[in-house]
CSV table of C-alpha atoms and ligand atoms in Angstrom, one decimal:
chain,number,residue,atom,x,y,z
A,1,UNK,CA,0.1,0.4,0.2
A,2,UNK,CA,2.5,2.4,1.2
A,3,UNK,CA,5.1,1.3,-2.1
A,4,UNK,CA,1.7,1.8,-4.2
A,5,UNK,CA,1.4,5.0,-3.1
A,6,UNK,CA,4.9,6.5,-3.5
A,7,UNK,CA,4.9,4.9,-7.3
A,8,UNK,CA,1.6,7.2,-7.3
A,9,UNK,CA,3.7,10.8,-6.1
A,10,UNK,CA,6.6,9.7,-8.0
A,11,UNK,CA,4.7,9.3,-11.4
A,12,UNK,CA,2.7,12.8,-10.7
A,13,UNK,CA,5.7,14.8,-9.6
A,14,UNK,CA,7.7,13.0,-12.2
A,15,UNK,CA,5.8,15.9,-15.1
A,16,UNK,CA,4.1,17.8,-12.5
A,17,UNK,CA,0.9,19.9,-13.9
A,18,UNK,CA,-0.3,23.6,-14.0
A,19,UNK,CA,3.4,24.4,-11.6
A,20,UNK,CA,4.6,28.6,-11.6
A,21,UNK,CA,3.4,31.8,-10.9
A,22,UNK,CA,0.8,32.6,-13.5
A,23,UNK,CA,1.1,36.8,-13.8
A,24,UNK,CA,-3.0,37.2,-15.2
A,25,UNK,CA,-3.7,35.2,-12.1
A,26,UNK,CA,-7.9,36.8,-10.5
A,27,UNK,CA,-6.5,35.3,-6.9
A,28,UNK,CA,-3.6,33.8,-5.4
A,29,UNK,CA,-4.3,32.1,-2.2
A,30,UNK,CA,-0.8,31.4,0.2
A,31,UNK,CA,-0.6,29.2,3.2
A,32,UNK,CA,1.7,27.3,5.3
A,33,UNK,CA,2.5,24.7,8.0
A,34,UNK,CA,4.9,25.4,11.3
A,35,UNK,CA,5.3,21.5,11.8
A,36,UNK,CA,7.2,20.6,8.7
A,37,UNK,CA,8.4,24.4,7.5
A,38,UNK,CA,6.5,23.6,3.7
A,39,UNK,CA,4.3,26.5,2.7
A,40,UNK,CA,2.9,26.3,-1.0
A,41,UNK,CA,1.2,29.1,-2.9
A,42,UNK,CA,-2.0,28.6,-5.5
A,43,UNK,CA,-3.2,31.4,-8.2
A,44,UNK,CA,-6.9,31.5,-9.6
A,45,UNK,CA,-7.7,32.5,-12.8
A,46,UNK,CA,-11.8,32.5,-12.9
A,47,UNK,CA,-14.1,32.5,-16.2
A,48,UNK,CA,-18.1,33.1,-17.1
A,49,UNK,CA,-19.3,30.1,-18.4
A,50,UNK,CA,-23.8,29.4,-18.4
A,51,UNK,CA,-23.7,32.7,-16.6
A,52,UNK,CA,-21.7,31.3,-13.6
A,53,UNK,CA,-17.9,32.4,-12.0
A,54,UNK,CA,-16.2,29.1,-12.5
A,55,UNK,CA,-12.8,28.3,-12.4
A,56,UNK,CA,-10.8,28.3,-15.2
A,57,UNK,CA,-7.1,27.5,-14.3
A,58,UNK,CA,-5.5,26.7,-11.4
A,59,UNK,CA,-1.3,26.9,-10.2
A,60,UNK,CA,0.8,26.2,-8.2
A,61,UNK,CA,4.4,26.7,-6.1
A,62,UNK,CA,5.6,24.9,-3.7
A,63,UNK,CA,8.1,24.5,-1.1
A,64,UNK,CA,6.6,21.5,-0.3
A,65,UNK,CA,7.0,17.8,-0.1
A,66,UNK,CA,6.4,15.5,-3.0
A,67,UNK,CA,3.1,14.5,-1.6
A,68,UNK,CA,2.2,18.4,-1.3
A,69,UNK,CA,3.4,19.1,-4.3
A,70,UNK,CA,1.2,15.9,-6.6
A,71,UNK,CA,-1.7,16.7,-4.9
A,72,UNK,CA,-1.3,20.2,-5.4
A,73,UNK,CA,-0.7,19.2,-9.1
A,74,UNK,CA,-3.9,17.1,-8.8
A,75,UNK,CA,-6.3,19.3,-7.4
A,76,UNK,CA,-5.4,22.7,-10.1
A,77,UNK,CA,-6.3,19.9,-12.6
A,78,UNK,CA,-9.1,18.5,-10.6
A,79,UNK,CA,-11.1,22.3,-9.7
A,80,UNK,CA,-11.1,23.6,-13.2
A,81,UNK,CA,-14.3,24.2,-14.1
A,82,UNK,CA,-16.0,24.5,-10.5
A,83,UNK,CA,-17.3,27.3,-9.0
A,84,UNK,CA,-15.2,28.3,-5.8
A,85,UNK,CA,-18.1,27.1,-3.8
A,86,UNK,CA,-17.8,23.5,-5.2
A,87,UNK,CA,-13.9,23.5,-5.3
A,88,UNK,CA,-14.1,25.1,-1.6
A,89,UNK,CA,-16.7,22.6,-0.6
A,90,UNK,CA,-13.7,19.7,-1.5
A,91,UNK,CA,-12.1,17.8,1.0
A,92,UNK,CA,-8.2,17.1,0.9
A,93,UNK,CA,-9.0,13.4,-0.1
A,94,UNK,CA,-11.3,14.3,-2.7
A,95,UNK,CA,-8.2,17.1,-4.4
A,96,UNK,CA,-5.6,14.0,-3.6
A,97,UNK,CA,-7.5,12.6,-6.7
A,98,UNK,CA,-6.0,9.3,-8.3
A,99,UNK,CA,-3.3,8.9,-4.9
A,100,UNK,CA,-6.2,7.5,-3.1
A,101,UNK,CA,-6.3,7.6,0.6
A,102,UNK,CA,-3.8,9.4,2.1
A,103,UNK,CA,-1.4,7.8,5.3
A,104,UNK,CA,-1.9,10.1,8.4
A,105,UNK,CA,1.4,10.9,8.5
A,106,UNK,CA,0.8,12.9,5.2
A,107,UNK,CA,-3.0,14.0,5.6
A,108,UNK,CA,-1.8,17.7,6.4
A,109,UNK,CA,0.2,17.7,3.0
A,110,UNK,CA,-3.5,17.7,1.2
A,111,UNK,CA,-4.4,20.1,4.0
A,112,UNK,CA,-2.0,22.3,3.0
A,113,UNK,CA,-3.0,22.7,-0.2
A,114,UNK,CA,-6.7,22.9,0.4
A,115,UNK,CA,-5.8,25.6,2.7
A,116,UNK,CA,-4.1,27.7,-0.1
A,117,UNK,CA,-7.2,26.6,-1.5
A,118,UNK,CA,-9.7,28.1,0.5
A,119,UNK,CA,-6.8,31.9,1.0
A,120,UNK,CA,-7.0,31.6,-2.7
A,121,UNK,CA,-11.4,31.1,-3.2
A,122,UNK,CA,-11.8,33.5,0.2
A,123,UNK,CA,-14.2,36.2,-0.9
A,124,UNK,CA,-12.4,39.0,-0.3
A,125,UNK,CA,-10.3,37.2,-3.4
A,126,UNK,CA,-13.3,36.3,-5.6
A,127,UNK,CA,-12.4,39.8,-8.2
A,128,UNK,CA,-12.7,38.7,-11.1
A,129,UNK,CA,-11.9,40.9,-14.1
A,130,UNK,CA,-9.2,42.7,-11.8
A,131,UNK,CA,-5.8,43.0,-11.4
A,132,UNK,CA,-5.5,42.4,-7.9
A,133,UNK,CA,-7.4,42.2,-5.0
A,134,UNK,CA,-7.6,45.7,-2.8
A,135,UNK,CA,-8.0,43.5,0.4
A,136,UNK,CA,-4.5,42.0,-0.5
A,137,UNK,CA,-2.7,44.5,-2.1
A,138,UNK,CA,0.7,43.2,-4.1
A,139,UNK,CA,0.1,39.5,-3.5
A,140,UNK,CA,-0.7,38.4,-7.1
A,141,UNK,CA,2.4,40.3,-8.0
A,142,UNK,CA,5.2,38.1,-5.8
A,143,UNK,CA,6.8,34.8,-6.4
A,144,UNK,CA,6.7,32.2,-3.5
A,145,UNK,CA,10.0,33.3,-3.3
A,146,UNK,CA,9.6,37.4,-3.2
A,147,UNK,CA,7.0,36.4,-1.0
A,148,UNK,CA,10.1,34.6,1.5
A,149,UNK,CA,12.8,37.4,0.5
A,150,UNK,CA,10.3,40.5,1.6
A,151,UNK,CA,9.0,38.9,4.3
A,152,UNK,CA,12.4,37.7,5.5
A,153,UNK,CA,13.5,41.9,4.7
A,154,UNK,CA,10.8,43.1,6.8
A,155,UNK,CA,8.6,41.2,9.1
A,156,UNK,CA,4.4,41.6,8.1
A,157,UNK,CA,5.2,41.5,4.7
A,158,UNK,CA,3.9,38.3,3.4
A,159,UNK,CA,0.5,36.8,4.4
A,160,UNK,CA,1.1,33.3,5.1
A,161,UNK,CA,-2.0,31.8,6.8
A,162,UNK,CA,-0.3,28.4,8.9
A,163,UNK,CA,-2.1,25.4,9.4
A,164,UNK,CA,-3.7,24.2,12.6
A,165,UNK,CA,-2.5,20.1,13.3
B,201,LIG,FE1,4.6,18.7,5.6
B,201,LIG,FE2,4.4,17.1,3.5
B,201,LIG,S1,5.4,16.8,5.1
B,201,LIG,S2,3.7,19.7,3.4
């Protein structure tokens, strides 16, 4: 079972989907895990479909473990075409997609992705057609590395939400 998961994770990260920052994103979410120090940022772009605002595409950057990268890769595919509300309803095990159930010690890796998704899809970030959300100025223009550097250079320069275990 463990070998099976490792194979699926290795397969997913061999050719990760939707990796990298998205310059024309409508929203962005960043999350960190204080226990393992992993961080993940997720960008979302919306489109109008049948009178609804749905997720057109999503991308991510991660200073995370292989499982978090694999889940983020799968999740950015799985949320395409969903409304923000539908994506927000997805549980970590759903975001893990074809990886299947994660062992207890790896569940927080999927929760990291869920946390970034929640941050990106929070109502104040849903600003279709606007370059940046006034509620989180500058967030869209920074890479995860930029944010880390800025955060280290001046306290309060980065808004990272740490997940509770
Ligand atoms: Fe912490 Fe995977 S070990 S996110």
